[in-house]
Amino acid sequence: MPSQQKFDRGDIRRLNAVSVLNQLRLKGALSRANIAFELGLTRATVSNIIANLIDASMVSETEYDSGRAGRPGLLLNLNPAFGAMIAVDIDIDSISILLTDFGQEVLYRAQNPIDSEGSSEATLAIAVSMVEKAIQLSESKGLQCLGICVTWAGLVDREEGQLAFGPTTGWQRVALKTTWEKRFEVSVYVENEAHAGAIGVHHFGERPGVRNLIYLSLGGGLAAGVFVDGVLLRGKLGFAGQVGHTSFADNGVVCSCGKQGCWVTEIGAAALFRKLSEAGVDFPTNNASGNGWIDCVLNKVELGDEVVLGVLSEIGASVGAGLARLVQTFNPSMVVVGGRLSELLKYVEPVIREATLNDTLAYMTDPLELIVGTSGDDALRGGIATVFDSVMKNPKIGEMAGN
Amino acid sequence: MPSQQKFDRGDIRRLNAVSVLNQLRLKGALSRANIAFELGLTRATVSNIIANLIDASMVSETEYDSGRAGRPGLLLNLNPAFGAMIAVDIDIDSISILLTDFGQEVLYRAQNPIDSEGSSEATLAIAVSMVEKAIQLSESKGLQCLGICVTWAGLVDREEGQLAFGPTTGWQRVALKTTWEKRFEVSVYVENEAHAGAIGVHHFGERPGVRNLIYLSLGGGLAAGVFVDGVLLRGKLGFAGQVGHTSFADNGVVCSCGKQGCWVTEIGAAALFRKLSEAGVDFPTNNASGNGWIDCVLNKVELGDEVVLGVLSEIGASVGAGLARLVQTFNPSMVVVGGRLSELLKYVEPVIREATLNDTLAYMTDPLELIVGTSGDDALRGGIATVFDSVMKNPKIGEMAGN
DNA sequence: AATATAAAGTTTACTAAGTAAACTAATTGA
DNA sequence: TCAATTAGTTTACTTAGTAAACTTTATATT
């Protein structure tokens, strides 16, 4: 099968409708004429497409765009009332959920702790109850749920909709998509946490639509989501970006994966925990498998604790050295370090930057935008973006008129 | 600007015409009905497109496809007489050229030595005379030249059509596209050698069109060309795949790039040269910067020289260790090791395979196809493919009727 | 040998989704 | 007040598909 098969007239309408929705997503309120200008379509065509989208209640007219000479344009927006979208992130010791409307405004946000050693059944039961609550809430606002995206830091089989393998939890082949789709009667998507984080930054970050982006998710685990020429790198089985388990230190620590000296063993949460202990820093060590101790360390950093900053600098240098490899490999325009540990590492951002540039051919990084530390919601936002994209790419024009 | 702008009716015809040409490229002689079945178009539509392509003389009818019940189909092929395509590869100590017709049959192949320390002017003068000869030859066969692709192991600025920086030669900003386009009056493309090699394998290799492929070009330098979901990874500036200069050995040799312990210093030609010397192997050491000595080593390997095989095994282990990082990063279905040194390394292919799998999560490589050693023409073939693709993607239907 | 069946390619009528250009509507500014 | 300007709609047209009937040319069967 070649890379692309045939195209027919339906494709052109569908693709143009997606382009229109994408404009509204990226730029907010726009008139038909604005959109026509941006896309190079005629006003007639855009009017036509918009009529369909309004019929489908995906787009709504809001206010007039006055202030200029000439007839004022009628501004259009994604219709918030079209429905609700849900993202769930299952982390090592907590589950987070985010509910937004179709206009991508947050309606609800919650986080519940889970037992980091718990079974997949126990964990998923909590997730289910959180989703139920979110769906109730959206229905109470008259919004039907458009889809649910679950993100998770492990290998994900998107087609089967299952968690294929979790390096930290040990979970294997945990089915989710089919079960939840039956239960909630909406489309369910499963994504790798780093991939979702990259999607979140790509969709909602400082440069929406940035075409060449490396997103590093650094917490208990370590993985990357990479956008290449505007497309998320997935690989043959969808497991691309497992950079945490690439060898890094010659005489490193034995990793959970069985190998020795993986990058994650030098910069992941376990590495921080180990190095802080070695440095004699006083912090709660009773629950190493959770994330609770990180708050304490964060506190110390904010107070300018030199010893902790020293440890972070050491880790930052290793973050940069590894990033350099990725930069040489991908030649991105932007690198974002996210995940729980990025909240700490942003205090040693210069170290990371220097280590990265130091190990990179100068030509590669001309210029390179490096951001350390994000909102912490990257994966959740990426989950929302995933639901949004799949709704957007399948507008079902005509089918859901008067819905 | 969003990832894709508008689509109009012209696009659909153009894209379908490309799909048709792609079928003919991949599968050779096909009838209109065959193509219609493969692409899911109607026979009427394919007939229509084919009429255009025959008008443009890109496609020709050859023989009848009898043997079945029913009216026999008229088999179609890419029309060799449509024109000639030229690929030039500028290597460290030689220039190679390949001339094919539009049916991708080789018409001429040549190789000339160059002074590996020579100036860019001197080198390009030789390249120009080789191209002139090839063009003369194609014109003597009544073929007009459709394009020239020049490949080169260094950073390439495709848009400007210049060699931006050559790590081995030290060349900087050597303009080529504009000069040659003026001189030869045809389109000229410039490509990085590893990218071209990947294109060559993707286009002409054992799995044409393989969607997730890592191609490693291993010679004096070391770089990768990577296909991700069917698309060649280029990166922001087009410099993606510079994996040779990623740090690899903790206490490694100082590299030509100024850093220490780059992967290329452990597995590139210089590494082989160094390790053979250390092992006391007797081979011509008078011209380390060229490739002449490799033939001698190849000879020894073919005779089963244990010491040389030992050195190669050592290098093979490092090749595999580095490949593992790339496999973890890209999750490919196929890895091909090409370039001059691959002719030697194929004798230690099991070592490379084991080292690769040993450092890779098992889930990633289920299965992984690894090929070490190629025809040696990967970049040239990729150059031909580049010219072909650009002609194919811009069929100029109607414009060149009766050409 | 005559006829049925099968498949390839063409023709015809139709349709969807663009475009261009004219038209109508609603503002600002001289 | 009225010209200029811009937004959105309407109309006539074009392109490139589809479906289905038709023609052509083969093989298979009686």
Tab-separated table of C-alpha atoms in Angstrom, chain B residues 86-91 95-98 123-124 127-128 131 147-154 156-158 161-163 171 174-177 180-181 184 187-196 379-380 382-384 386-387:
chain	number	residue	atom	x	y	z
B	86	ILE	CA	21.187	12.117	-13.047
B	87	ALA	CA	22.527	11.519	-9.544
B	88	VAL	CA	25.974	12.603	-8.397
B	89	ASP	CA	27.559	11.568	-5.119
B	90	ILE	CA	30.570	13.478	-3.893
B	91	ASP	CA	32.457	11.211	-1.523
B	95	ILE	CA	32.789	11.233	-7.285
B	96	SER	CA	30.203	8.792	-8.596
B	97	ILE	CA	27.534	9.453	-11.161
B	98	LEU	CA	24.473	7.524	-12.220
B	123	THR	CA	36.178	18.963	-6.871
B	124	LEU	CA	33.140	20.585	-8.392
B	127	ALA	CA	31.747	16.827	-11.006
B	128	VAL	CA	30.676	19.287	-13.706
B	131	VAL	CA	27.634	15.650	-15.526
B	147	GLY	CA	16.933	16.856	-13.181
B	148	ILE	CA	20.167	16.374	-11.313
B	149	CYS	CA	20.564	15.473	-7.660
B	150	VAL	CA	23.861	15.980	-5.897
B	151	THR	CA	24.483	14.184	-2.628
B	152	TRP	CA	27.206	14.942	-0.164
B	153	ALA	CA	28.143	13.837	3.343
B	154	GLY	CA	27.638	17.089	5.192
B	156	VAL	CA	22.997	20.591	3.290
B	157	ASP	CA	20.754	23.594	2.877
B	158	ARG	CA	18.250	22.242	0.389
B	161	GLY	CA	20.826	24.502	-2.669
B	162	GLN	CA	24.178	24.762	-1.008
B	163	LEU	CA	26.557	22.625	0.984
B	171	TRP	CA	33.850	23.354	3.147
B	174	VAL	CA	29.430	26.070	-1.244
B	175	ALA	CA	26.686	27.193	-3.622
B	176	LEU	CA	25.613	24.622	-6.146
B	177	LYS	CA	21.945	24.674	-7.103
B	180	TRP	CA	24.357	24.378	-11.931
B	181	GLU	CA	20.783	25.257	-12.831
B	184	PHE	CA	22.734	22.882	-17.255
B	187	SER	CA	16.372	21.477	-11.940
B	188	VAL	CA	19.148	20.675	-9.482
B	189	TYR	CA	18.570	19.206	-6.030
B	190	VAL	CA	21.101	18.937	-3.228
B	191	GLU	CA	20.764	16.289	-0.556
B	192	ASN	CA	22.617	15.060	2.461
B	193	GLU	CA	24.216	11.720	1.673
B	194	ALA	CA	22.593	9.819	4.552
B	195	HIS	CA	19.175	11.279	3.766
B	196	ALA	CA	19.642	10.289	0.129
B	379	ALA	CA	22.871	7.610	-2.108
B	380	LEU	CA	23.008	7.574	-5.912
B	382	GLY	CA	18.272	8.058	-3.591
B	383	GLY	CA	19.374	10.902	-5.832
B	384	ILE	CA	17.565	9.328	-8.761
B	386	THR	CA	14.647	12.477	-5.537
B	387	VAL	CA	14.586	13.639	-9.146
